[in-house]
Amino acid sequence: MKHAWDGYAKHAWGKNEVKPVSKRGHSASIFGSSSMGATIVDAMDTLFIMGFEEEFRAGREWIADNLDLNQMGGDVSVFETNIRYIGGLLSAYALDGDPMFKEKAEHVAKKLLPAFDTPTGVPYALINMKSGMAKNFGWASGGSSILSEFGTLHMEWAYLSDITGDPIYRQKVEKIREVVIAASRPKALYPNYLNPKTGKWGSAHTSMGALGDSFYEYLLKEWLRSGKRDRLSKKLFDEAALEVERQLVKKSPGGLTYFAEYKYGRLEHKMDELACFGGGMYALAAHEEKDANSERWMRIGEEITNTCHEAFDRTDTKLAPEAFRFSDSIEARAVKATERYYILRPETFESYFYLWRLTGDQKYRDWGWEAVQALEKHCKAEAGYTGLKNVYSTDSPKDDVQQSFFLAESLKYLYLLFSDDELISLDQWVFNTEAHPLPIKGANNLYREAKAV
Ligand code: DMJ
């Protein structure tokens, strides 16, 4: 963390991310066209948890003086801004208590509000911070919004209403849920696209990886965040998780459990590394409510996590490809050249972390340590850590980007994997999809709910 942070601080301070090989600032299109310290905001809670006080103070000063979304140009992703900026600020607020973090979180949310002005209330994907004009990606199923994007707002926005006393944020996400419930689903699965004008689902594609993933995660976790009061969220999760289990969880000839994707009437036996969060999610669900599903879901959690470890282990670098496939001839390996890259993603480490906390099985720490060593060996650069273009080559070209989620998620989950269970206890905290811990209502003194007036 120190090396990753110092590289960014020295070569790209205030920029969104650092290019750790060429030692300069980097900005992906998700952040629009200007620099807004994404790495700082995303890293704050990790710094806090690891005890980097001086670095946390420097980040705090930067946020107080410079975080102003009115200065952001271009089209910014509503989803990414929520999970990284609002999520990061809410965690910093809960952990540290400085009201500045809450004010900044509310400032960011207010800037996103115009994206919700659609006929159904399901937000658009992109917003221009200067004009407030919002729109969807041209490629997304005839102007649709994306399930993993509009379905990954509930935790942050409900919490924001509780700590500001302003109900508008919760109302916005409850409206999304109403539309999702009202739209009838083909094959009982949730398609990845929903048209915000008609409220109807778009193309028949369902995935636990890209475009779907954190929608399922937030159904489970909003139930947890609310102190298990939001039963509707849990009911929706149970129904969705059961259908995924029934239709998409498959076993390879060699005995590896994986999530297939449903695409236009048939199954595609491909799993994104992104879907590796699902191991932790099924295990967490099994642990949090002991019912008829628990035993099976714990097994799915363990088996998916094992498969993701295999995807890491079956490469020359011991780092997983972006997507891997299953057939009679190949298991847990990338097939296409375009799927061989690794961009410092956290999902498998996230599942190691949950499975370690929930089972205490030493193998998860061993697997985490293998990952730490692989990162050190293949990704360490002069000014931080870089992604790789080909995990099947030990001298892979580097992508020269240190993703902000590497500090927010990958390093945090790996650190917590080797820490005591009391550090960010799962009884008191629930992680948003960017690994920003939010306090559990009724269980955590740091909830900091606004006093009723
Ligand atoms: C992160 O921004 C979040 O984990 C998101 O849910 C998925 N993509 C990246 C990490 O891979």
XYZ file of C-alpha atoms and ligand atoms in Angstrom:
464
model
C 0.000 0.000 0.000
C 2.842 2.314 0.867
C 4.532 1.684 -2.471
C 1.271 2.056 -4.417
C 0.314 5.255 -2.592
C 3.771 6.842 -2.722
C 4.066 6.223 -6.461
C 0.734 7.921 -7.024
C 1.453 10.767 -4.589
C 4.834 11.504 -6.118
C 3.969 11.274 -9.807
C 0.225 11.850 -10.177
C -1.086 13.687 -7.104
C -4.609 14.990 -7.821
C -4.851 13.047 -11.092
C -7.227 10.088 -11.187
C -4.638 7.328 -11.342
C -0.918 6.850 -11.841
C 0.897 5.226 -14.734
C 3.401 3.333 -12.590
C 5.898 2.551 -15.343
C 5.979 5.849 -17.205
C 5.407 7.754 -13.937
C 2.680 10.203 -14.849
C -1.034 10.744 -14.414
C -3.681 8.565 -16.033
C -7.410 8.954 -16.509
C -9.850 6.379 -17.820
C -12.979 7.491 -19.658
C -15.203 6.480 -16.712
C -13.958 9.620 -14.952
C -14.876 12.020 -17.764
C -12.187 14.256 -19.184
C -10.647 15.867 -16.125
C -8.649 14.878 -13.074
C -10.486 14.485 -9.806
C -8.216 12.547 -7.461
C -9.989 9.185 -7.870
C -7.091 7.282 -6.287
C -7.104 9.551 -3.236
C -10.812 9.141 -2.547
C -10.750 5.407 -3.287
C -7.736 4.823 -1.020
C -8.754 6.816 2.065
C -10.378 4.037 4.078
C -7.595 1.583 3.216
C -5.076 4.119 4.543
C -7.190 4.540 7.671
C -7.559 0.809 8.282
C -3.834 0.206 7.778
C -2.895 3.073 10.092
C -1.236 5.360 7.519
C -2.127 8.519 9.452
C 0.072 10.999 7.637
C -1.090 9.805 4.224
C -4.709 9.882 5.391
C -4.245 13.496 6.526
C -2.756 14.496 3.169
C -5.678 12.853 1.378
C -8.135 14.600 3.662
C -6.606 17.999 2.876
C -6.765 17.314 -0.845
C -10.423 16.307 -0.653
C -11.375 19.315 1.500
C -9.625 21.767 -0.857
C -10.088 20.213 -4.274
C -12.942 17.725 -4.567
C -15.463 19.699 -6.581
C -17.417 17.875 -9.262
C -18.454 21.168 -10.853
C -14.930 21.187 -12.242
C -15.268 17.780 -13.917
C -15.563 17.844 -17.711
C -16.925 15.254 -20.130
C -19.357 12.417 -19.460
C -18.813 10.741 -16.113
C -20.052 7.259 -15.129
C -22.839 7.460 -12.538
C -22.043 3.961 -11.267
C -18.281 4.475 -10.929
C -18.779 7.857 -9.287
C -21.128 6.273 -6.810
C -19.075 3.234 -5.838
C -15.685 4.987 -5.751
C -16.407 8.584 -4.724
C -19.623 8.372 -2.690
C -18.664 4.958 -1.304
C -15.141 6.102 -0.428
C -16.349 9.291 1.241
C -19.057 7.505 3.230
C -16.533 5.001 4.571
C -14.103 7.766 5.474
C -16.948 9.556 7.258
C -18.036 6.488 9.209
C -14.484 5.554 10.198
C -13.126 9.021 10.950
C -16.217 11.102 11.784
C -15.078 14.273 10.014
C -18.310 15.922 8.719
C -16.406 17.210 5.685
C -16.524 13.687 4.245
C -20.304 13.546 4.622
C -20.699 16.978 3.004
C -18.540 15.933 0.069
C -20.485 12.676 -0.340
C -23.703 14.666 -0.476
C -22.166 17.126 -2.936
C -21.293 14.236 -5.265
C -24.743 12.644 -4.932
C -26.434 15.965 -5.708
C -24.374 16.245 -8.873
C -25.634 12.799 -9.948
C -29.326 13.537 -9.280
C -30.184 14.784 -12.821
C -29.263 11.309 -14.160
C -32.408 9.986 -12.441
C -34.718 12.276 -14.433
C -35.936 9.570 -16.797
C -39.533 8.468 -17.478
C -39.147 5.532 -15.049
C -36.625 6.944 -12.568
C -34.034 4.321 -13.551
C -30.922 6.472 -14.057
C -28.874 6.926 -17.165
C -25.297 5.630 -17.161
C -23.452 8.845 -17.989
C -23.778 12.425 -16.851
C -22.081 15.636 -17.798
C -21.267 17.377 -14.528
C -21.268 20.841 -16.049
C -24.561 20.723 -17.978
C -26.355 18.013 -16.004
C -27.196 16.299 -19.331
C -27.406 12.526 -18.919
C -27.530 9.659 -21.412
C -26.886 5.968 -21.916
C -24.123 4.195 -23.789
C -24.932 3.824 -27.480
C -23.936 0.133 -27.456
C -26.170 -0.903 -24.545
C -29.179 -2.722 -26.003
C -31.042 0.108 -27.729
C -30.349 2.851 -25.212
C -30.755 0.718 -22.085
C -29.354 1.273 -18.612
C -27.145 -1.504 -17.238
C -28.254 -3.825 -14.422
C -24.950 -3.795 -12.529
C -24.911 0.003 -12.718
C -28.407 1.141 -11.696
C -28.575 -1.878 -9.359
C -25.488 -0.780 -7.432
C -26.622 2.404 -5.750
C -28.947 1.273 -2.985
C -26.514 0.886 -0.101
C -24.776 4.225 -0.514
C -27.936 6.215 -1.177
C -29.957 4.706 1.674
C -27.066 5.331 4.072
C -26.671 8.887 2.782
C -30.321 9.599 3.596
C -29.827 8.264 7.115
C -26.800 10.431 7.868
C -28.024 13.615 6.178
C -31.684 13.326 7.201
C -32.666 14.045 3.573
C -34.983 11.291 2.254
C -34.408 12.099 -1.424
C -31.505 9.687 -1.887
C -33.385 6.713 -0.505
C -36.449 7.634 -2.578
C -34.381 7.515 -5.749
C -33.116 3.985 -5.156
C -36.454 2.699 -3.913
C -37.976 3.874 -7.174
C -35.414 1.827 -9.123
C -36.337 -1.230 -7.111
C -40.049 -0.727 -7.873
C -39.346 -0.630 -11.609
C -37.158 -3.737 -11.414
C -39.882 -5.638 -9.549
C -42.601 -4.509 -11.945
C -40.767 -5.584 -15.121
C -41.528 -9.222 -15.890
C -38.437 -11.306 -16.466
C -37.937 -13.790 -19.270
C -36.857 -17.201 -17.956
C -36.941 -15.814 -14.374
C -33.402 -14.484 -14.828
C -32.500 -10.788 -14.712
C -31.297 -9.521 -18.098
C -28.316 -7.150 -17.991
C -30.227 -4.292 -19.645
C -33.326 -2.276 -18.818
C -34.747 0.562 -20.878
C -35.190 3.608 -18.604
C -37.881 5.040 -20.876
C -40.164 1.992 -21.081
C -39.188 0.080 -17.940
C -38.789 -3.063 -20.074
C -35.840 -5.447 -20.086
C -33.464 -5.338 -23.075
C -31.483 -8.155 -24.730
C -31.594 -11.596 -23.200
C -28.155 -11.732 -21.650
C -27.617 -12.633 -17.986
C -24.250 -12.622 -16.295
C -22.697 -12.891 -12.865
C -19.723 -11.076 -14.371
C -19.595 -7.786 -16.287
C -22.933 -5.953 -16.589
C -24.717 -8.042 -13.931
C -22.449 -8.765 -10.942
C -22.964 -6.164 -8.223
C -26.744 -5.983 -8.729
C -26.939 -9.380 -6.989
C -24.345 -8.329 -4.426
C -26.382 -5.263 -3.399
C -29.615 -7.213 -2.943
C -27.875 -9.297 -0.282
C -25.832 -6.506 1.218
C -28.570 -3.884 1.526
C -30.408 -6.406 3.673
C -27.257 -6.682 5.816
C -26.533 -2.936 5.859
C -30.049 -2.218 7.070
C -29.468 -4.536 10.039
C -31.600 -7.185 8.277
C -34.625 -4.856 8.332
C -34.954 -4.640 4.540
C -36.529 -8.074 4.067
C -37.657 -7.241 0.549
C -34.032 -6.931 -0.496
C -33.306 -10.382 0.943
C -36.363 -11.876 -0.744
C -35.218 -10.507 -4.106
C -31.726 -11.840 -3.456
C -32.977 -15.313 -2.554
C -35.101 -15.540 -5.685
C -32.294 -14.301 -7.923
C -29.608 -16.456 -6.296
C -31.788 -19.566 -6.562
C -32.379 -18.996 -10.295
C -28.674 -18.403 -10.883
C -27.974 -21.627 -9.012
C -30.609 -23.509 -10.995
C -29.705 -22.182 -14.441
C -26.149 -20.844 -14.462
C -24.067 -22.717 -11.890
C -22.372 -25.524 -13.830
C -19.682 -28.128 -13.229
C -16.878 -28.757 -15.728
C -15.854 -32.277 -16.783
C -12.849 -31.873 -14.469
C -15.093 -30.994 -11.521
C -14.755 -27.210 -11.378
C -17.898 -25.255 -10.463
C -18.419 -22.067 -12.445
C -21.029 -19.479 -13.436
C -22.015 -19.780 -17.098
C -23.644 -16.849 -18.897
C -27.047 -16.966 -20.555
C -26.938 -15.329 -23.961
C -29.717 -15.184 -26.524
C -31.272 -18.546 -25.765
C -28.143 -20.542 -24.972
C -25.465 -20.921 -22.333
C -21.988 -19.584 -22.857
C -19.448 -21.489 -20.765
C -17.330 -18.468 -19.989
C -16.731 -16.900 -16.589
C -15.362 -13.404 -16.060
C -12.845 -12.915 -13.263
C -15.324 -10.231 -12.179
C -17.767 -13.041 -11.283
C -15.284 -14.397 -8.731
C -16.828 -12.099 -6.127
C -19.719 -14.593 -6.264
C -17.820 -17.105 -4.112
C -17.776 -14.665 -1.221
C -21.350 -13.595 -1.881
C -22.867 -17.083 -1.754
C -20.809 -17.910 1.340
C -21.898 -14.705 3.070
C -25.534 -15.406 2.240
C -25.185 -18.942 3.618
C -23.658 -17.613 6.819
C -26.084 -14.771 7.469
C -29.296 -16.754 7.307
C -29.358 -20.383 8.192
C -32.128 -21.876 6.111
C -32.770 -24.567 3.530
C -30.314 -22.908 1.123
C -27.351 -22.412 3.475
C -25.567 -25.702 3.031
C -25.724 -25.626 -0.750
C -24.804 -21.959 -0.934
C -21.775 -22.430 1.292
C -20.665 -25.212 -1.031
C -21.157 -22.978 -4.085
C -19.164 -20.260 -2.306
C -16.285 -22.636 -1.616
C -16.332 -24.243 -5.053
C -16.481 -20.970 -7.004
C -13.599 -19.622 -4.919
C -11.645 -22.786 -5.649
C -12.299 -22.386 -9.385
C -11.069 -18.794 -9.277
C -7.923 -19.938 -7.505
C -7.468 -22.478 -10.313
C -7.792 -19.675 -12.877
C -4.921 -17.909 -11.092
C -2.911 -21.072 -10.640
C -3.168 -22.260 -14.259
C -1.203 -19.317 -15.648
C 2.519 -18.642 -15.867
C 2.258 -15.526 -13.719
C -0.186 -16.984 -11.141
C -2.499 -14.085 -11.946
C -5.856 -14.759 -13.575
C -6.996 -13.735 -17.040
C -9.975 -11.383 -17.415
C -12.208 -14.276 -18.515
C -11.808 -18.026 -18.647
C -13.694 -20.822 -20.327
C -14.823 -24.377 -19.810
C -15.179 -27.066 -22.455
C -14.127 -30.656 -23.038
C -10.635 -29.452 -23.906
C -10.083 -26.447 -21.658
C -10.842 -25.556 -18.033
C -10.424 -22.242 -16.229
C -8.164 -20.819 -18.923
C -8.596 -17.922 -21.330
C -9.197 -18.905 -24.928
C -9.231 -15.584 -26.748
C -6.140 -13.383 -26.919
C -8.333 -10.457 -25.846
C -9.163 -12.180 -22.539
C -5.621 -12.755 -21.305
C -5.067 -9.541 -19.440
C -5.050 -8.866 -15.681
C -5.757 -5.340 -14.468
C -5.092 -5.807 -10.726
C -8.662 -6.916 -10.084
C -9.729 -7.826 -6.535
C -12.697 -10.231 -6.836
C -10.844 -13.456 -6.123
C -9.020 -11.940 -3.124
C -12.402 -10.699 -1.921
C -13.695 -14.259 -1.919
C -10.538 -15.526 -0.176
C -11.212 -12.897 2.507
C -14.869 -13.909 3.065
C -14.125 -17.615 2.985
C -11.268 -17.169 5.443
C -13.458 -15.185 7.837
C -16.358 -17.632 7.510
C -14.512 -20.960 7.554
C -11.085 -20.272 9.094
C -9.545 -22.644 6.545
C -5.822 -21.843 6.221
C -5.845 -22.546 2.477
C -7.448 -19.152 1.817
C -4.516 -17.380 3.454
C -2.121 -19.564 1.469
C -3.895 -18.633 -1.762
C -3.857 -14.949 -0.783
C -0.138 -15.164 -0.134
C 0.427 -16.721 -3.563
C -1.350 -13.694 -5.033
C 0.765 -11.240 -3.017
C 3.921 -12.902 -4.315
C 2.683 -12.884 -7.902
C 1.801 -9.190 -7.661
C 5.240 -8.422 -6.281
C 6.947 -10.454 -8.954
C 5.055 -9.415 -12.070
C 3.192 -6.172 -11.370
C 5.527 -4.104 -9.214
C 6.856 -1.071 -11.070
C 8.891 1.926 -10.036
C 5.880 4.083 -9.173
C 3.336 1.514 -8.008
C 1.758 -1.603 -9.524
C 0.812 -2.213 -13.145
C -1.605 -4.537 -14.890
C -0.399 -7.158 -17.394
C -1.473 -7.743 -20.970
C -0.891 -11.502 -20.963
C -0.959 -13.578 -17.788
C 0.349 -16.596 -19.698
C 3.754 -15.006 -20.245
C 6.311 -14.231 -17.551
C 7.562 -11.269 -19.538
C 4.148 -9.944 -20.438
C 3.892 -6.365 -21.663
C 2.601 -4.092 -18.886
C -0.526 -1.968 -19.272
C 1.058 0.820 -17.224
C -2.064 1.618 -15.169
C -2.490 1.418 -11.416
C -6.258 1.126 -11.110
C -7.713 3.029 -8.167
C -9.549 -0.143 -7.117
C -6.181 -1.792 -6.524
C -5.788 0.462 -3.447
C -9.484 0.468 -2.538
C -10.081 -3.254 -2.902
C -7.252 -5.599 -3.833
C -4.853 -4.371 -1.166
C -7.586 -3.953 1.447
C -8.945 -7.480 1.058
C -5.448 -8.954 1.055
C -4.548 -6.982 4.182
C -7.736 -7.988 5.993
C -7.144 -11.615 5.005
C -4.049 -11.512 7.226
C -5.590 -9.392 10.022
C -7.675 -10.305 13.074
C -11.381 -10.834 12.480
C -12.156 -7.826 14.703
C -10.581 -5.415 12.226
C -13.649 -4.372 10.200
C -15.733 -7.122 11.727
C -18.397 -8.590 9.466
C -20.831 -8.201 12.384
C -20.495 -4.421 12.169
C -19.554 -3.574 8.602
C -20.641 -4.445 5.103
C -18.445 -3.680 2.110
C -19.791 -1.840 -0.905
C -18.758 -3.235 -4.272
C -15.578 -1.118 -4.227
C -14.649 -2.587 -0.793
C -15.642 0.546 1.085
C -16.999 -0.614 4.437
C -20.352 0.861 5.468
C -21.529 0.517 9.069
C -24.425 -1.850 9.784
C -27.482 -0.092 11.135
C -28.211 -0.955 14.741
C -24.951 -2.915 15.135
C -22.241 -0.313 14.662
C -21.767 2.776 16.882
C -20.121 4.548 13.972
C -23.385 4.615 11.996
C -23.740 8.340 12.799
C -27.425 8.640 11.888
C -28.707 12.238 11.612
C -30.686 13.322 14.637
C -34.395 13.693 13.904
C -35.457 17.365 13.878
C -14.457 -2.317 -9.112
O -14.658 -1.009 -9.474
C -15.667 -2.906 -8.426
O -15.311 -4.063 -7.729
C -16.765 -3.246 -9.401
O -17.840 -3.894 -8.761
C -16.230 -4.132 -10.493
N -15.038 -3.623 -11.119
C -13.968 -3.108 -10.291
C -12.924 -4.107 -9.870
O -12.669 -5.131 -10.696
